[in-house]
Amino acid sequence: MDESLVDVLLTVPEFKAVPREHLEWLASKGEVIEMKDGEHAFKPGDPIDGMRIVLQGQIKIYMEQGGSLRFFDAVETLEITGLLPYSRMKGASVYGIVAGDMKAFTLHKRFFPEMIRDHHELTEALVHSMTDRVRYGMKQQQINDKLVSLGKLSAGIAHELNNPSAAVVRGAHELKKHLRNVPDRFKAVIRIKASDKEVDQVNDLLFQKIAASTSAKKLSLQEKMSREDELAGWMDERGMPEAYAMAETLADYNFDTSDLEFLSALARSEDLPAIVMWICQMLTTERLVNDIEEASGRINALVSSIKTYTHMDRGVEKERADLLAGIRNTITLLSHKLKSANIHVTEDFQQDLPQPLIYISMMNQVWTNIIDNAIDAMEGRTGNMLGIHAHRDREFIAVSIIDNGPGIPNEIQDKIFDSFFTTKPVGKGTGLGLEMVRQIVHQQHHGKVEVHSQPGRTEFKVCIPID
């Protein structure tokens, strides 16, 4: 027996309370292997058939994510890895790459029954090690899951912010360019000779058209083109400059030739071009300001959704809150992904639902995980539908999230809430999303979550107690 190996094993932190004779038995049954820097200690799919203790060097752990390898953790010198007694591990799910020339002690699983029978302290130390490893692994995976979710949300948020922010910049640029033309046109305006009554009549017409533009039926493309031709022809016949450019603006606000006839009867013929040009100037300013206001409103709504979703500037205690607001905020933040997958969302919410006592940010994680899974399930399909229903069910608020994807096979429905169980490809899922849903709903809120699935219809039902 190699006594120096036993001395090294005695320095393993997990073995500090293990009798030397147990470690002598361990050393006699195992072997020391050597691997070079950069070699694969294991890779996804490799069978794991024994315990390994790193004696020199380290093994860096990588997960495949998005087609590339991402560093996850490292097995350092004197750390234990591989299969341990009572473990259900069968194969590797990550990459282990040797860093620095490595020596490791290995023990094949065929010696586990003898260890369990005759070496209780050693077995107990390894079981504790396995428990700590699972706990640490779950914590790291949960952090990784949150970062992946954050990455998905961030990409969607960036896309959703890009369109309205670009609209604000474009609108501001157009408005600035538009206002540069005002001084020249102002000269024509101040030459107009009109009574107060005539000025009031022009103003009344202008503001009536602006007010009606929000509620009036929009012209079809063909109707609008026909209207523009009529207006441009009317103005062109009277020698008015920029007739076609002004016709487009006037048609946007539902002006027709009868409105121009009204203005013609009101003003001197030499003043009419300046009056129509001034009206177009006001309408263009109105349109640009409205575009900027609408885009800014979309940005403000998205930022408000983010603040509410993340529960920023708030405590971590339970508080009474509107579940439906959290669901709507989640839909807002996932809207880019929903649009990309061509998913139509419908809502059926009971009015005046009571506000349950919840951890707001945790419940937002529940909605995100379930809805994100539904989106992934429907990806690449047509006719995608996502229905969200909420109603009171005695002392609970019941929320059902239903998709018309391919469904969950019967043989795995009882496993989907298990830790690390996933049907997604390597790098797309860690198997902790639904396990986190179960923990949050069951343990943190004393509620229940269940799934009913068949091809074409999968329903996740979450019940949260009101009190």
JSON list of C-alpha atoms in Angstrom, two decimals, residues 53-160:
[
{"chain": "A", "resi": 53, "resn": "ILE", "atom": "CA", "xyz": [-10.28, 13.01, -6.13]},
{"chain": "A", "resi": 54, "resn": "VAL", "atom": "CA", "xyz": [-8.01, 15.61, -7.75]},
{"chain": "A", "resi": 55, "resn": "LEU", "atom": "CA", "xyz": [-4.52, 15.29, -6.21]},
{"chain": "A", "resi": 56, "resn": "GLN", "atom": "CA", "xyz": [-2.75, 17.78, -8.47]},
{"chain": "A", "resi": 57, "resn": "GLY", "atom": "CA", "xyz": [-3.97, 20.38, -10.98]},
{"chain": "A", "resi": 58, "resn": "GLN", "atom": "CA", "xyz": [-7.64, 21.07, -11.62]},
{"chain": "A", "resi": 59, "resn": "ILE", "atom": "CA", "xyz": [-10.59, 20.27, -13.87]},
{"chain": "A", "resi": 60, "resn": "LYS", "atom": "CA", "xyz": [-12.43, 23.24, -15.36]},
{"chain": "A", "resi": 61, "resn": "ILE", "atom": "CA", "xyz": [-16.15, 22.70, -15.94]},
{"chain": "A", "resi": 62, "resn": "TYR", "atom": "CA", "xyz": [-17.80, 24.18, -19.03]},
{"chain": "A", "resi": 63, "resn": "MET", "atom": "CA", "xyz": [-21.45, 24.22, -20.11]},
{"chain": "A", "resi": 64, "resn": "GLU", "atom": "CA", "xyz": [-22.54, 24.46, -23.71]},
{"chain": "A", "resi": 65, "resn": "GLN", "atom": "CA", "xyz": [-24.67, 27.55, -24.21]},
{"chain": "A", "resi": 66, "resn": "GLY", "atom": "CA", "xyz": [-25.74, 29.11, -27.48]},
{"chain": "A", "resi": 67, "resn": "GLY", "atom": "CA", "xyz": [-23.34, 26.94, -29.46]},
{"chain": "A", "resi": 68, "resn": "SER", "atom": "CA", "xyz": [-20.26, 27.85, -27.40]},
{"chain": "A", "resi": 69, "resn": "LEU", "atom": "CA", "xyz": [-18.71, 26.71, -24.12]},
{"chain": "A", "resi": 70, "resn": "ARG", "atom": "CA", "xyz": [-19.18, 28.88, -21.04]},
{"chain": "A", "resi": 71, "resn": "PHE", "atom": "CA", "xyz": [-17.07, 28.41, -17.90]},
{"chain": "A", "resi": 72, "resn": "PHE", "atom": "CA", "xyz": [-19.23, 27.19, -15.03]},
{"chain": "A", "resi": 73, "resn": "ASP", "atom": "CA", "xyz": [-16.98, 25.98, -12.19]},
{"chain": "A", "resi": 74, "resn": "ALA", "atom": "CA", "xyz": [-13.72, 24.19, -11.39]},
{"chain": "A", "resi": 75, "resn": "VAL", "atom": "CA", "xyz": [-12.75, 21.09, -9.42]},
{"chain": "A", "resi": 76, "resn": "GLU", "atom": "CA", "xyz": [-9.68, 22.15, -7.48]},
{"chain": "A", "resi": 77, "resn": "THR", "atom": "CA", "xyz": [-6.87, 20.13, -5.91]},
{"chain": "A", "resi": 78, "resn": "LEU", "atom": "CA", "xyz": [-8.14, 17.85, -3.07]},
{"chain": "A", "resi": 79, "resn": "GLU", "atom": "CA", "xyz": [-11.76, 18.25, -4.19]},
{"chain": "A", "resi": 80, "resn": "ILE", "atom": "CA", "xyz": [-14.01, 15.25, -4.84]},
{"chain": "A", "resi": 81, "resn": "THR", "atom": "CA", "xyz": [-15.98, 14.77, -8.03]},
{"chain": "A", "resi": 82, "resn": "GLY", "atom": "CA", "xyz": [-17.63, 11.98, -10.03]},
{"chain": "A", "resi": 83, "resn": "LEU", "atom": "CA", "xyz": [-20.02, 9.29, -8.78]},
{"chain": "A", "resi": 84, "resn": "LEU", "atom": "CA", "xyz": [-20.49, 8.89, -5.02]},
{"chain": "A", "resi": 85, "resn": "PRO", "atom": "CA", "xyz": [-22.35, 6.28, -2.92]},
{"chain": "A", "resi": 86, "resn": "TYR", "atom": "CA", "xyz": [-26.15, 6.51, -3.29]},
{"chain": "A", "resi": 87, "resn": "SER", "atom": "CA", "xyz": [-25.78, 8.94, -6.19]},
{"chain": "A", "resi": 88, "resn": "ARG", "atom": "CA", "xyz": [-28.07, 8.44, -9.20]},
{"chain": "A", "resi": 89, "resn": "MET", "atom": "CA", "xyz": [-25.60, 10.02, -11.60]},
{"chain": "A", "resi": 90, "resn": "LYS", "atom": "CA", "xyz": [-25.18, 7.97, -14.79]},
{"chain": "A", "resi": 91, "resn": "GLY", "atom": "CA", "xyz": [-23.34, 10.21, -17.23]},
{"chain": "A", "resi": 92, "resn": "ALA", "atom": "CA", "xyz": [-21.71, 13.59, -17.66]},
{"chain": "A", "resi": 93, "resn": "SER", "atom": "CA", "xyz": [-23.80, 16.55, -18.79]},
{"chain": "A", "resi": 94, "resn": "VAL", "atom": "CA", "xyz": [-20.97, 19.10, -18.96]},
{"chain": "A", "resi": 95, "resn": "TYR", "atom": "CA", "xyz": [-17.41, 19.32, -20.24]},
{"chain": "A", "resi": 96, "resn": "GLY", "atom": "CA", "xyz": [-14.47, 18.74, -17.87]},
{"chain": "A", "resi": 97, "resn": "ILE", "atom": "CA", "xyz": [-11.15, 20.00, -19.27]},
{"chain": "A", "resi": 98, "resn": "VAL", "atom": "CA", "xyz": [-7.86, 19.44, -17.44]},
{"chain": "A", "resi": 99, "resn": "ALA", "atom": "CA", "xyz": [-5.98, 22.61, -16.49]},
{"chain": "A", "resi": 100, "resn": "GLY", "atom": "CA", "xyz": [-2.32, 21.94, -15.77]},
{"chain": "A", "resi": 101, "resn": "ASP", "atom": "CA", "xyz": [-0.95, 18.41, -15.66]},
{"chain": "A", "resi": 102, "resn": "MET", "atom": "CA", "xyz": [-3.33, 16.53, -13.38]},
{"chain": "A", "resi": 103, "resn": "LYS", "atom": "CA", "xyz": [-3.10, 13.57, -11.05]},
{"chain": "A", "resi": 104, "resn": "ALA", "atom": "CA", "xyz": [-6.30, 12.10, -9.67]},
{"chain": "A", "resi": 105, "resn": "PHE", "atom": "CA", "xyz": [-7.26, 9.19, -7.43]},
{"chain": "A", "resi": 106, "resn": "THR", "atom": "CA", "xyz": [-10.16, 7.12, -8.78]},
{"chain": "A", "resi": 107, "resn": "LEU", "atom": "CA", "xyz": [-12.35, 4.45, -7.20]},
{"chain": "A", "resi": 108, "resn": "HIS", "atom": "CA", "xyz": [-14.68, 2.32, -9.35]},
{"chain": "A", "resi": 109, "resn": "LYS", "atom": "CA", "xyz": [-18.31, 2.01, -8.26]},
{"chain": "A", "resi": 110, "resn": "ARG", "atom": "CA", "xyz": [-18.02, -1.76, -7.91]},
{"chain": "A", "resi": 111, "resn": "PHE", "atom": "CA", "xyz": [-16.33, -1.10, -4.54]},
{"chain": "A", "resi": 112, "resn": "PHE", "atom": "CA", "xyz": [-19.24, 1.03, -3.24]},
{"chain": "A", "resi": 113, "resn": "PRO", "atom": "CA", "xyz": [-21.24, -1.87, -1.71]},
{"chain": "A", "resi": 114, "resn": "GLU", "atom": "CA", "xyz": [-18.20, -2.96, 0.32]},
{"chain": "A", "resi": 115, "resn": "MET", "atom": "CA", "xyz": [-17.57, 0.64, 1.41]},
{"chain": "A", "resi": 116, "resn": "ILE", "atom": "CA", "xyz": [-21.18, 1.07, 2.53]},
{"chain": "A", "resi": 117, "resn": "ARG", "atom": "CA", "xyz": [-21.11, -2.23, 4.44]},
{"chain": "A", "resi": 118, "resn": "ASP", "atom": "CA", "xyz": [-17.72, -1.97, 6.17]},
{"chain": "A", "resi": 119, "resn": "HIS", "atom": "CA", "xyz": [-16.67, 1.70, 6.23]},
{"chain": "A", "resi": 120, "resn": "HIS", "atom": "CA", "xyz": [-19.48, 3.76, 7.68]},
{"chain": "A", "resi": 121, "resn": "GLU", "atom": "CA", "xyz": [-17.48, 6.93, 8.48]},
{"chain": "A", "resi": 122, "resn": "LEU", "atom": "CA", "xyz": [-16.02, 7.08, 4.96]},
{"chain": "A", "resi": 123, "resn": "THR", "atom": "CA", "xyz": [-19.44, 6.52, 3.40]},
{"chain": "A", "resi": 124, "resn": "GLU", "atom": "CA", "xyz": [-20.99, 9.19, 5.62]},
{"chain": "A", "resi": 125, "resn": "ALA", "atom": "CA", "xyz": [-18.28, 11.70, 4.64]},
{"chain": "A", "resi": 126, "resn": "LEU", "atom": "CA", "xyz": [-18.88, 11.07, 0.93]},
{"chain": "A", "resi": 127, "resn": "VAL", "atom": "CA", "xyz": [-22.68, 11.32, 1.30]},
{"chain": "A", "resi": 128, "resn": "HIS", "atom": "CA", "xyz": [-22.26, 14.67, 3.05]},
{"chain": "A", "resi": 129, "resn": "SER", "atom": "CA", "xyz": [-19.97, 15.72, 0.22]},
{"chain": "A", "resi": 130, "resn": "MET", "atom": "CA", "xyz": [-22.61, 14.71, -2.34]},
{"chain": "A", "resi": 131, "resn": "THR", "atom": "CA", "xyz": [-25.32, 16.64, -0.47]},
{"chain": "A", "resi": 132, "resn": "ASP", "atom": "CA", "xyz": [-23.16, 19.77, -0.35]},
{"chain": "A", "resi": 133, "resn": "ARG", "atom": "CA", "xyz": [-22.29, 19.35, -4.01]},
{"chain": "A", "resi": 134, "resn": "VAL", "atom": "CA", "xyz": [-25.94, 19.06, -5.06]},
{"chain": "A", "resi": 135, "resn": "ARG", "atom": "CA", "xyz": [-26.86, 22.09, -2.94]},
{"chain": "A", "resi": 136, "resn": "TYR", "atom": "CA", "xyz": [-24.02, 24.15, -4.42]},
{"chain": "A", "resi": 137, "resn": "GLY", "atom": "CA", "xyz": [-24.75, 22.92, -7.94]},
{"chain": "A", "resi": 138, "resn": "MET", "atom": "CA", "xyz": [-28.42, 23.86, -7.64]},
{"chain": "A", "resi": 139, "resn": "LYS", "atom": "CA", "xyz": [-27.51, 27.31, -6.35]},
{"chain": "A", "resi": 140, "resn": "GLN", "atom": "CA", "xyz": [-25.09, 27.86, -9.23]},
{"chain": "A", "resi": 141, "resn": "GLN", "atom": "CA", "xyz": [-27.61, 26.56, -11.76]},
{"chain": "A", "resi": 142, "resn": "GLN", "atom": "CA", "xyz": [-30.29, 28.84, -10.35]},
{"chain": "A", "resi": 143, "resn": "ILE", "atom": "CA", "xyz": [-27.94, 31.80, -10.69]},
{"chain": "A", "resi": 144, "resn": "ASN", "atom": "CA", "xyz": [-27.14, 30.68, -14.22]},
{"chain": "A", "resi": 145, "resn": "ASP", "atom": "CA", "xyz": [-30.85, 30.27, -15.01]},
{"chain": "A", "resi": 146, "resn": "LYS", "atom": "CA", "xyz": [-31.55, 33.79, -13.77]},
{"chain": "A", "resi": 147, "resn": "LEU", "atom": "CA", "xyz": [-28.68, 35.17, -15.87]},
{"chain": "A", "resi": 148, "resn": "VAL", "atom": "CA", "xyz": [-29.96, 33.33, -18.95]},
{"chain": "A", "resi": 149, "resn": "SER", "atom": "CA", "xyz": [-33.48, 34.68, -18.31]},
{"chain": "A", "resi": 150, "resn": "LEU", "atom": "CA", "xyz": [-32.05, 38.14, -17.79]},
{"chain": "A", "resi": 151, "resn": "GLY", "atom": "CA", "xyz": [-30.18, 37.83, -21.07]},
{"chain": "A", "resi": 152, "resn": "LYS", "atom": "CA", "xyz": [-33.37, 36.86, -22.90]},
{"chain": "A", "resi": 153, "resn": "LEU", "atom": "CA", "xyz": [-35.31, 39.70, -21.31]},
{"chain": "A", "resi": 154, "resn": "SER", "atom": "CA", "xyz": [-32.51, 42.18, -21.98]},
{"chain": "A", "resi": 155, "resn": "ALA", "atom": "CA", "xyz": [-32.43, 41.28, -25.67]},
{"chain": "A", "resi": 156, "resn": "GLY", "atom": "CA", "xyz": [-36.19, 41.74, -25.92]},
{"chain": "A", "resi": 157, "resn": "ILE", "atom": "CA", "xyz": [-36.13, 44.97, -23.95]},
{"chain": "A", "resi": 158, "resn": "ALA", "atom": "CA", "xyz": [-33.33, 46.37, -26.13]},
{"chain": "A", "resi": 159, "resn": "HIS", "atom": "CA", "xyz": [-35.35, 45.57, -29.25]},
{"chain": "A", "resi": 160, "resn": "GLU", "atom": "CA", "xyz": [-38.54, 47.04, -27.82]}
]
